[in-house]
CSV table of C-alpha atoms in Angstrom, one decimal:
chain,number,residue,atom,x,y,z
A,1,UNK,CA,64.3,-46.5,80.9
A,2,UNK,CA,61.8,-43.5,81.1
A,3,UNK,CA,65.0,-41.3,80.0
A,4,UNK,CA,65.2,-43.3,76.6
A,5,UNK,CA,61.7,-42.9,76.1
A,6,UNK,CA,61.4,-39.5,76.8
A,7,UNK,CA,65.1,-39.0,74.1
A,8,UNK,CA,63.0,-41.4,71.4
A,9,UNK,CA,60.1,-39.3,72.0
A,10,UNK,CA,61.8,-35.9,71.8
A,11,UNK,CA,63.2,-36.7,68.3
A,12,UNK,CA,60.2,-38.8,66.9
A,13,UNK,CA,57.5,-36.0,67.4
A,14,UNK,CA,59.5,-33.7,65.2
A,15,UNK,CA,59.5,-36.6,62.7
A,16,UNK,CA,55.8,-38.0,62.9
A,17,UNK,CA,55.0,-34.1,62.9
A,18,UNK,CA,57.0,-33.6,59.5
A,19,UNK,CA,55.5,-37.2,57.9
A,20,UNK,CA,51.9,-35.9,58.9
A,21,UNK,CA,52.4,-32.5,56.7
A,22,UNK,CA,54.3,-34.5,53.8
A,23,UNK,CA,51.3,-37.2,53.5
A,24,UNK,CA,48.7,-34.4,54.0
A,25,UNK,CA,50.4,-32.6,50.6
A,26,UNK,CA,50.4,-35.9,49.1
A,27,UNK,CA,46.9,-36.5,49.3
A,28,UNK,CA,46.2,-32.6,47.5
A,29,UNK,CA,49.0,-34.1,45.0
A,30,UNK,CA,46.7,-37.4,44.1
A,31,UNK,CA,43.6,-35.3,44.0
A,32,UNK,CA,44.9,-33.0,42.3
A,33,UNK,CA,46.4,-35.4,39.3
A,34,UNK,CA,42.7,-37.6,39.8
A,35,UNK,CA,41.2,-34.5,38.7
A,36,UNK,CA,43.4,-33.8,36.2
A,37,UNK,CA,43.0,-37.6,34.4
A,38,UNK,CA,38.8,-37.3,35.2
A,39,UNK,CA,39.2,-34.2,32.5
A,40,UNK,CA,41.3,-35.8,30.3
A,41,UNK,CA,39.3,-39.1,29.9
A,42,UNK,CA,35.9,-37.3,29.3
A,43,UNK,CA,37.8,-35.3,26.7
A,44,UNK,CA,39.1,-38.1,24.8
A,45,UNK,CA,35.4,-39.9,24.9
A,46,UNK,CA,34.3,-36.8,23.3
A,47,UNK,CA,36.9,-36.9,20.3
A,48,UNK,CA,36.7,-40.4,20.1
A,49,UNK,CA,33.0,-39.7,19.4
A,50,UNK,CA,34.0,-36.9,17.3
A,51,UNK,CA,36.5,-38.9,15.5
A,52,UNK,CA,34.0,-41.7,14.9
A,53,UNK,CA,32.6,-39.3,12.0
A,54,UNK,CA,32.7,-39.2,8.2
A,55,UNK,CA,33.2,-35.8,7.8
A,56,UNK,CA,36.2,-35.7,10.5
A,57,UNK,CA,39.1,-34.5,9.1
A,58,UNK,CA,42.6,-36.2,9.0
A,59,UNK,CA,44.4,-34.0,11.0
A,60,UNK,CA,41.2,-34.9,14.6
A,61,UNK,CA,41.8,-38.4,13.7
A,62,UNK,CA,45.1,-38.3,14.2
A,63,UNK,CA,45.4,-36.4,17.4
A,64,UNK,CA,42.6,-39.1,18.6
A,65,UNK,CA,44.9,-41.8,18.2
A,66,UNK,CA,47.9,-40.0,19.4
């Protein structure tokens, strides 16, 4: 029995080792893209705002909706 364990453990390290580094670059990946969607919301507030305007030309007002 202890040889079994001691084969399961010699190829699940290398696996658990290989899972650890994919998550750990996942978790950069989903900061990376929350980031990226923070920026993109608080610029769309800001030409919403913008488009909100009398004087805003057709061309912003269409790139808001878009």
């Amino acid at each position: 029995a202890e040889m079994a364990v001691s084969l399961a453990l010699d190829q699940l390290i290398p696996l658990f080792k290989k899972e650890a580094k994919l998550l750990g670059g996942i978790h950069k990946e989903f900061k990376d893209i929350q980031h990226e969607l923070e920026c993109i919301q608080a610029f769309l507030k800001d030409a919403d705002k913008r488009a909100e305007g009398d004087n805003t030309n057709e061309g912003v007002k269409t790139w808001v909706k878009q």
